[in-house]
Structure formats: C-alpha cells, structure tokens
Amino acid sequence: MEIAPGVYTISIGQGAFTGVFPPNVYLVAGEHPVLLDSGYEADAPTRLGKLRELGLGVGRILLSHPHVDHIGGAGPIGQATGARICIHRDDAAEAGDIAEALEHGQVISTGNTDLEVVHTPGHTPGHMCLLLRPQGFLFSGDHVLGLGTTVITPPRGDMGRYMASLENLLTYPFQSILPGHGPMVQDGHSKVAELLQHRREREAQVLSCLERGHNLIADMVKDIYDELDPRLMGLAELQVKAHLAKLQTEGRISVQEGAYHLE
Ligand SMILES: [Zn+2]
C-alpha cells in the first residue's frame, strides 16, 4: 500500500508474529529504494512477493535495531534483491552480516529523497529512527510504537538513554510517525511528549515507593500496578527494574541485597 507518494508499507498481515501488532516494513522508492526493517525471516518470501507485485526493487535495507522481528528478513531479502544491509554501528555486532554501519546524522539518498539517521538509544544501544524531512515522516522502529509502550530490558535496554532519546526527538521536524509496530501516528510530537510524560510519572511512582518503604521490586510492582493482568506482571517488573537501574546510574538510589534505598 502506498501511504504517501513513493512511500509504501509492505504489509503481509499477521505472518509469523504471535502478538497483537506484527512488525511493520516500509519502503521509500527512488533510483536506490530503501527498505526500512525487514520483518521475520519466515515471512521474507511473502514479503518479496509483495515487492515484486508492486514492481519495487531494494537498494538498501536499513535496520532500526537487531531484534528478530525487525532483522530476520534482511538476509533473504538482501540475497534476492542484492540490497546492502545497514544498521547503526552501536548495534552492528549483534546483527550478523552487515554491509554498512551507520552513524547519527548520516544521510541516505534514495535518488529521489533523503533519509537521515537519528540515533535513539534506549530500547537497544544502537537503535535508530529515520527522518524523511520533505514528507515530515519519522520511521521510529521500536522507539515509539503505534500503540503501547516500548519494553526496556537492561543491560542492553537503558531507561535513562531511552528518555533522553525521546527528549532529543522533540527537536526534530516531523509530523507523522511510522512505527515498527501498530498504526501510523498522525501527531508525532504529541505522541513523543506523552510517552516521555508517562516514563517521568513511572519514575516518580518508583521514588514514591522508596519514600514509603516499599524497597523490594515485588512490593513496588504491586504498589504501582494495582490492577494489572497477571500475564503482564513480568513486563511490569522489567519496567520497574529499568527505572531502578536509571536511578542507580544517576546515584539517586542504592541497592543492598535486593532492597533499594534513596540516597
Ligand atoms: Zn525490538
């Protein structure tokens, strides 16, 4: 489907994904077309079929980060199309066969238009978003999702860097966000501001727990998420841990035998 002139979403439905929102793959057309993320390896043949149907080649595959639902298809799609596979240099070691390691601020030309690398560490150390200035589009990978919140799992995931990356994104000119999962976000800046606010509120809740003597992670999770679906308990615990790791790095709290304390 063409979402704007020369910008396509290469959707294949649910594919190999078992969650709610399968990974999105986009293509920006031009003399050297750019594929943004590549979905699962198992879905690569279907995705290649879609590209052929649309009459689209691929010159480069830009990977937002090296998680399997984003990079799995890169090998087979790269092989079939001759595309060069690129990822931010801070994630290159995790990504297997990479032709090019990219840096913050680097500009990739499709021949028709330019995509700019915006390094957004947090979900992974080398996570990157791609900015398409003329259209006001930001391809956000897993940094900003169409719905829901990004999972930050230390040690590769870093809440402090994630929040700083969200703040940094607000300095960039874009209208809409094309996320790695879920629907397109029309008002991109409001969405980023909302996510940042959400994380700041969580951090305040964690600090408030410590002030009230809830020093163990299990107590904090119970206090913060009092009506949580038990299936999401593991994720909630991860998020609390990510905030605690940030506060510890900042020297605002300390931990002793699993109990956290304000400094
Ligand atoms: Zn991911």
mmCIF file of C-alpha atoms and ligand atoms in Angstrom:
data_model
loop_
_atom_site.group_PDB
_atom_site.id
_atom_site.type_symbol
_atom_site.label_atom_id
_atom_site.label_comp_id
_atom_site.label_asym_id
_atom_site.label_seq_id
_atom_site.Cartn_x
_atom_site.Cartn_y
_atom_site.Cartn_z
ATOM 1 C CA MET A 1 0.000 0.000 0.000
ATOM 2 C CA GLU A 2 1.260 3.479 -0.897
ATOM 3 C CA ILE A 3 0.819 5.737 2.155
ATOM 4 C CA ALA A 4 2.294 8.836 0.503
ATOM 5 C CA PRO A 5 3.882 9.382 -2.923
ATOM 6 C CA GLY A 6 6.845 6.995 -3.045
ATOM 7 C CA VAL A 7 6.350 5.651 0.499
ATOM 8 C CA TYR A 8 4.929 2.162 0.866
ATOM 9 C CA THR A 9 4.054 -0.165 3.694
ATOM 10 C CA ILE A 10 4.944 -3.750 2.765
ATOM 11 C CA SER A 11 2.323 -5.411 4.932
ATOM 12 C CA ILE A 12 1.692 -9.161 4.879
ATOM 13 C CA GLY A 13 -0.817 -9.361 7.736
ATOM 14 C CA GLN A 14 -0.012 -11.323 10.877
ATOM 15 C CA GLY A 15 2.724 -13.540 9.369
ATOM 16 C CA ALA A 16 4.995 -15.218 11.927
ATOM 17 C CA PHE A 17 4.123 -12.750 14.699
ATOM 18 C CA THR A 18 2.097 -14.073 17.628
ATOM 19 C CA GLY A 19 1.461 -10.739 19.422
ATOM 20 C CA VAL A 20 -1.078 -8.030 18.676
ATOM 21 C CA PHE A 21 0.831 -5.873 16.191
ATOM 22 C CA PRO A 22 3.153 -7.605 13.697
ATOM 23 C CA PRO A 23 6.343 -5.771 12.678
ATOM 24 C CA ASN A 24 5.868 -3.082 10.025
ATOM 25 C CA VAL A 25 8.141 -2.872 6.994
ATOM 26 C CA TYR A 26 8.249 0.260 4.837
ATOM 27 C CA LEU A 27 9.805 1.120 1.510
ATOM 28 C CA VAL A 28 10.872 4.553 0.271
ATOM 29 C CA ALA A 29 11.080 4.471 -3.523
ATOM 30 C CA GLY A 30 13.710 6.054 -5.757
ATOM 31 C CA GLU A 31 16.569 5.083 -8.008
ATOM 32 C CA HIS A 32 18.038 3.306 -4.938
ATOM 33 C CA PRO A 33 14.960 2.205 -2.979
ATOM 34 C CA VAL A 34 15.325 1.842 0.784
ATOM 35 C CA LEU A 35 13.564 -0.837 2.831
ATOM 36 C CA LEU A 36 13.029 0.091 6.496
ATOM 37 C CA ASP A 37 13.279 -3.029 8.673
ATOM 38 C CA SER A 38 12.659 -6.463 7.225
ATOM 39 C CA GLY A 39 10.225 -8.449 9.421
ATOM 40 C CA TYR A 40 10.721 -12.109 10.312
ATOM 41 C CA GLU A 41 12.851 -14.464 8.264
ATOM 42 C CA ALA A 42 9.863 -16.837 7.835
ATOM 43 C CA ASP A 43 7.884 -14.011 6.214
ATOM 44 C CA ALA A 44 10.622 -12.987 3.752
ATOM 45 C CA PRO A 45 9.254 -15.000 0.742
ATOM 46 C CA THR A 46 5.770 -13.434 1.154
ATOM 47 C CA ARG A 47 7.338 -10.006 1.566
ATOM 48 C CA LEU A 48 9.475 -10.494 -1.566
ATOM 49 C CA GLY A 49 6.285 -11.485 -3.431
ATOM 50 C CA LYS A 50 4.650 -8.205 -2.334
ATOM 51 C CA LEU A 51 7.658 -6.211 -3.517
ATOM 52 C CA ARG A 52 7.533 -7.956 -6.904
ATOM 53 C CA GLU A 53 3.770 -7.299 -7.181
ATOM 54 C CA LEU A 54 4.430 -3.612 -6.597
ATOM 55 C CA GLY A 55 7.346 -3.679 -9.041
ATOM 56 C CA LEU A 56 9.737 -2.435 -6.339
ATOM 57 C CA GLY A 57 13.433 -3.276 -6.017
ATOM 58 C CA VAL A 58 15.550 -2.740 -2.905
ATOM 59 C CA GLY A 59 18.931 -0.976 -2.885
ATOM 60 C CA ARG A 60 19.435 -0.778 0.864
ATOM 61 C CA ILE A 61 17.836 -2.315 3.930
ATOM 62 C CA LEU A 62 18.045 -0.008 6.970
ATOM 63 C CA LEU A 63 17.508 -1.860 10.235
ATOM 64 C CA SER A 64 16.221 0.132 13.221
ATOM 65 C CA HIS A 65 17.737 -2.368 15.694
ATOM 66 C CA PRO A 66 18.798 -6.018 15.771
ATOM 67 C CA HIS A 67 15.693 -7.756 17.180
ATOM 68 C CA VAL A 68 14.490 -10.817 15.308
ATOM 69 C CA ASP A 69 11.129 -9.359 14.221
ATOM 70 C CA HIS A 70 12.989 -6.481 12.521
ATOM 71 C CA ILE A 71 16.148 -8.054 11.102
ATOM 72 C CA GLY A 72 15.077 -11.658 10.386
ATOM 73 C CA GLY A 73 14.087 -10.974 6.770
ATOM 74 C CA ALA A 74 17.204 -8.932 5.932
ATOM 75 C CA GLY A 75 19.370 -11.909 4.863
ATOM 76 C CA PRO A 76 16.930 -13.498 2.395
ATOM 77 C CA ILE A 77 15.598 -10.161 1.091
ATOM 78 C CA GLY A 78 19.171 -8.873 0.702
ATOM 79 C CA GLN A 79 20.156 -12.024 -1.169
ATOM 80 C CA ALA A 80 17.162 -11.928 -3.509
ATOM 81 C CA THR A 81 17.428 -8.199 -4.310
ATOM 82 C CA GLY A 82 21.159 -7.520 -3.943
ATOM 83 C CA ALA A 83 20.382 -4.892 -1.274
ATOM 84 C CA ARG A 84 23.067 -3.661 1.137
ATOM 85 C CA ILE A 85 22.145 -4.257 4.782
ATOM 86 C CA CYS A 86 22.780 -1.313 7.144
ATOM 87 C CA ILE A 87 22.408 -0.771 10.881
ATOM 88 C CA HIS A 88 23.694 1.752 13.429
ATOM 89 C CA ARG A 89 27.288 0.987 14.397
ATOM 90 C CA ASP A 90 26.411 0.504 18.099
ATOM 91 C CA ASP A 91 24.200 -2.464 17.171
ATOM 92 C CA ALA A 92 26.344 -3.827 14.318
ATOM 93 C CA ALA A 93 27.974 -6.547 16.446
ATOM 94 C CA GLU A 94 24.528 -8.020 17.249
ATOM 95 C CA ALA A 95 23.278 -8.038 13.676
ATOM 96 C CA GLY A 96 25.287 -10.634 11.763
ATOM 97 C CA ASP A 97 26.198 -9.864 8.163
ATOM 98 C CA ILE A 98 26.157 -6.083 7.748
ATOM 99 C CA ALA A 99 27.414 -4.184 4.679
ATOM 100 C CA GLU A 100 27.429 -0.741 6.285
ATOM 101 C CA ALA A 101 27.473 0.569 9.862
ATOM 102 C CA LEU A 102 25.701 3.934 10.061
ATOM 103 C CA GLU A 103 26.207 6.950 12.310
ATOM 104 C CA HIS A 104 23.966 9.597 13.797
ATOM 105 C CA GLY A 105 23.277 12.369 11.268
ATOM 106 C CA GLN A 106 24.279 10.292 8.238
ATOM 107 C CA VAL A 107 22.076 10.874 5.197
ATOM 108 C CA ILE A 108 20.992 8.017 2.919
ATOM 109 C CA SER A 109 19.789 9.040 -0.527
ATOM 110 C CA THR A 110 17.220 7.044 -2.488
ATOM 111 C CA GLY A 111 17.956 9.171 -5.540
ATOM 112 C CA ASN A 112 14.577 10.909 -5.107
ATOM 113 C CA THR A 113 14.770 11.881 -1.478
ATOM 114 C CA ASP A 114 16.947 11.631 1.630
ATOM 115 C CA LEU A 115 16.618 9.683 4.858
ATOM 116 C CA GLU A 116 18.514 10.969 7.896
ATOM 117 C CA VAL A 117 19.780 8.706 10.681
ATOM 118 C CA VAL A 118 18.617 9.801 14.143
ATOM 119 C CA HIS A 119 20.354 7.711 16.812
ATOM 120 C CA THR A 120 17.787 6.914 19.535
ATOM 121 C CA PRO A 121 19.485 4.583 22.049
ATOM 122 C CA GLY A 122 17.369 3.074 24.831
ATOM 123 C CA HIS A 123 15.483 0.030 23.501
ATOM 124 C CA THR A 124 18.931 -1.088 22.262
ATOM 125 C CA PRO A 125 22.246 0.864 22.319
ATOM 126 C CA GLY A 126 22.227 1.405 18.560
ATOM 127 C CA HIS A 127 18.530 1.889 17.931
ATOM 128 C CA MET A 128 17.932 4.426 15.161
ATOM 129 C CA CYS A 129 14.961 6.266 13.713
ATOM 130 C CA LEU A 130 14.974 7.542 10.132
ATOM 131 C CA LEU A 131 13.724 11.001 9.262
ATOM 132 C CA LEU A 132 12.193 11.759 5.878
ATOM 133 C CA ARG A 133 12.206 15.548 6.084
ATOM 134 C CA PRO A 134 10.290 16.514 2.900
ATOM 135 C CA GLN A 135 7.250 14.419 3.904
ATOM 136 C CA GLY A 136 7.614 15.077 7.639
ATOM 137 C CA PHE A 137 7.754 11.331 8.362
ATOM 138 C CA LEU A 138 9.691 9.670 11.160
ATOM 139 C CA PHE A 139 10.243 5.899 10.892
ATOM 140 C CA SER A 140 10.517 5.066 14.570
ATOM 141 C CA GLY A 141 11.249 1.313 14.815
ATOM 142 C CA ASP A 142 10.557 0.198 18.401
ATOM 143 C CA HIS A 143 11.472 3.578 19.935
ATOM 144 C CA VAL A 144 7.893 4.831 19.508
ATOM 145 C CA LEU A 145 5.122 2.302 18.886
ATOM 146 C CA GLY A 146 1.748 2.940 17.273
ATOM 147 C CA LEU A 147 0.106 1.762 20.482
ATOM 148 C CA GLY A 148 1.504 0.775 23.883
ATOM 149 C CA THR A 149 4.915 1.304 25.432
ATOM 150 C CA THR A 150 8.366 0.107 24.421
ATOM 151 C CA VAL A 151 9.942 -2.630 26.530
ATOM 152 C CA ILE A 152 13.267 -1.548 28.037
ATOM 153 C CA THR A 153 15.286 -4.540 29.209
ATOM 154 C CA PRO A 154 18.637 -3.835 30.925
ATOM 155 C CA PRO A 155 21.503 -4.238 30.296
ATOM 156 C CA ARG A 156 21.108 -3.615 26.522
ATOM 157 C CA GLY A 157 17.982 -1.600 27.226
ATOM 158 C CA ASP A 158 18.643 1.645 29.118
ATOM 159 C CA MET A 159 15.819 3.777 30.536
ATOM 160 C CA GLY A 160 17.994 6.869 31.035
ATOM 161 C CA ARG A 161 19.129 6.822 27.411
ATOM 162 C CA TYR A 162 15.603 5.976 26.230
ATOM 163 C CA MET A 163 14.128 9.037 27.962
ATOM 164 C CA ALA A 164 16.968 11.265 26.693
ATOM 165 C CA SER A 165 16.334 9.976 23.145
ATOM 166 C CA LEU A 166 12.628 10.840 23.426
ATOM 167 C CA GLU A 167 13.560 14.361 24.542
ATOM 168 C CA ASN A 168 16.028 14.680 21.671
ATOM 169 C CA LEU A 169 13.396 13.577 19.133
ATOM 170 C CA LEU A 170 11.263 16.584 20.073
ATOM 171 C CA THR A 171 13.926 18.828 18.486
ATOM 172 C CA TYR A 172 13.364 17.210 15.043
ATOM 173 C CA PRO A 173 10.826 18.393 12.466
ATOM 174 C CA PHE A 174 8.291 15.649 11.710
ATOM 175 C CA GLN A 175 4.514 15.405 11.550
ATOM 176 C CA SER A 176 3.690 11.719 11.454
ATOM 177 C CA ILE A 177 5.351 8.668 12.929
ATOM 178 C CA LEU A 178 5.551 5.373 11.053
ATOM 179 C CA PRO A 179 6.235 2.930 13.884
ATOM 180 C CA GLY A 180 7.807 -0.538 13.906
ATOM 181 C CA HIS A 181 4.547 -1.994 15.258
ATOM 182 C CA GLY A 182 0.976 -0.681 15.227
ATOM 183 C CA PRO A 183 -0.800 2.053 13.310
ATOM 184 C CA MET A 184 0.663 5.287 11.925
ATOM 185 C CA VAL A 185 0.659 8.160 14.446
ATOM 186 C CA GLN A 186 -0.671 11.425 12.966
ATOM 187 C CA ASP A 187 0.533 13.859 15.626
ATOM 188 C CA GLY A 188 4.064 12.604 16.188
ATOM 189 C CA HIS A 189 5.306 15.270 18.585
ATOM 190 C CA SER A 190 2.310 14.886 20.927
ATOM 191 C CA LYS A 191 2.891 11.134 20.991
ATOM 192 C CA VAL A 192 6.579 11.522 21.911
ATOM 193 C CA ALA A 193 5.734 14.089 24.612
ATOM 194 C CA GLU A 194 3.058 11.758 26.001
ATOM 195 C CA LEU A 195 5.492 8.798 26.176
ATOM 196 C CA LEU A 196 8.089 10.950 27.937
ATOM 197 C CA GLN A 197 5.465 12.130 30.437
ATOM 198 C CA HIS A 198 4.413 8.516 31.058
ATOM 199 C CA ARG A 199 8.018 7.491 31.874
ATOM 200 C CA ARG A 200 8.502 10.513 34.155
ATOM 201 C CA GLU A 201 5.344 9.592 36.050
ATOM 202 C CA ARG A 202 6.548 5.981 36.451
ATOM 203 C CA GLU A 203 9.880 7.223 37.765
ATOM 204 C CA ALA A 204 8.055 9.464 40.267
ATOM 205 C CA GLN A 205 5.994 6.428 41.349
ATOM 206 C CA VAL A 206 9.147 4.362 41.897
ATOM 207 C CA LEU A 207 10.668 7.160 44.009
ATOM 208 C CA SER A 208 7.432 7.482 45.969
ATOM 209 C CA CYS A 209 7.514 3.728 46.693
ATOM 210 C CA LEU A 210 11.005 4.076 48.136
ATOM 211 C CA GLU A 211 9.907 7.049 50.278
ATOM 212 C CA ARG A 212 7.095 4.903 51.683
ATOM 213 C CA GLY A 213 9.383 1.981 52.484
ATOM 214 C CA HIS A 214 8.477 -0.326 49.564
ATOM 215 C CA ASN A 215 12.077 -1.362 48.995
ATOM 216 C CA LEU A 216 11.655 -4.635 47.141
ATOM 217 C CA ILE A 217 10.829 -4.884 43.434
ATOM 218 C CA ALA A 218 7.828 -7.164 44.068
ATOM 219 C CA ASP A 219 6.314 -4.610 46.512
ATOM 220 C CA MET A 220 6.894 -1.753 44.060
ATOM 221 C CA VAL A 221 5.210 -3.648 41.212
ATOM 222 C CA LYS A 222 2.203 -4.370 43.450
ATOM 223 C CA ASP A 223 2.007 -0.750 44.567
ATOM 224 C CA ILE A 224 2.379 0.815 41.104
ATOM 225 C CA TYR A 225 0.316 -1.589 39.006
ATOM 226 C CA ASP A 226 -2.519 -2.466 41.362
ATOM 227 C CA GLU A 227 -4.971 -3.697 38.702
ATOM 228 C CA LEU A 228 -2.535 -5.459 36.430
ATOM 229 C CA ASP A 229 -3.421 -8.503 34.340
ATOM 230 C CA PRO A 230 -1.237 -11.252 35.898
ATOM 231 C CA ARG A 231 0.066 -12.146 32.418
ATOM 232 C CA LEU A 232 1.677 -8.705 32.233
ATOM 233 C CA MET A 233 3.379 -8.981 35.635
ATOM 234 C CA GLY A 234 6.718 -9.977 34.124
ATOM 235 C CA LEU A 235 6.729 -6.938 31.838
ATOM 236 C CA ALA A 236 5.753 -4.614 34.699
ATOM 237 C CA GLU A 237 8.648 -5.965 36.750
ATOM 238 C CA LEU A 238 11.043 -5.335 33.853
ATOM 239 C CA GLN A 239 9.912 -1.727 33.595
ATOM 240 C CA VAL A 240 10.369 -1.122 37.323
ATOM 241 C CA LYS A 241 13.841 -2.686 37.097
ATOM 242 C CA ALA A 242 14.707 -0.413 34.157
ATOM 243 C CA HIS A 243 13.700 2.688 36.153
ATOM 244 C CA LEU A 244 15.664 1.469 39.191
ATOM 245 C CA ALA A 245 18.760 0.926 37.021
ATOM 246 C CA LYS A 246 18.444 4.503 35.691
ATOM 247 C CA LEU A 247 18.115 5.974 39.205
ATOM 248 C CA GLN A 248 21.071 3.899 40.373
ATOM 249 C CA THR A 249 23.244 5.097 37.482
ATOM 250 C CA GLU A 250 22.295 8.653 38.425
ATOM 251 C CA GLY A 251 23.409 7.973 42.004
ATOM 252 C CA ARG A 252 19.942 8.734 43.382
ATOM 253 C CA ILE A 253 19.346 5.301 44.907
ATOM 254 C CA SER A 254 21.411 2.357 46.119
ATOM 255 C CA VAL A 255 20.716 -1.360 46.451
ATOM 256 C CA GLN A 256 21.671 -3.834 49.125
ATOM 257 C CA GLU A 257 20.686 -7.493 48.984
ATOM 258 C CA GLY A 258 17.766 -6.808 46.675
ATOM 259 C CA ALA A 259 16.441 -3.855 48.737
ATOM 260 C CA TYR A 260 16.529 -0.372 47.193
ATOM 261 C CA HIS A 261 17.053 2.841 49.173
ATOM 262 C CA LEU A 262 17.056 6.541 48.423
ATOM 263 C CA GLU A 263 20.495 8.139 48.671
HETATM 264 ZN ZN ZN B 1 12.727 -4.516 19.470
#
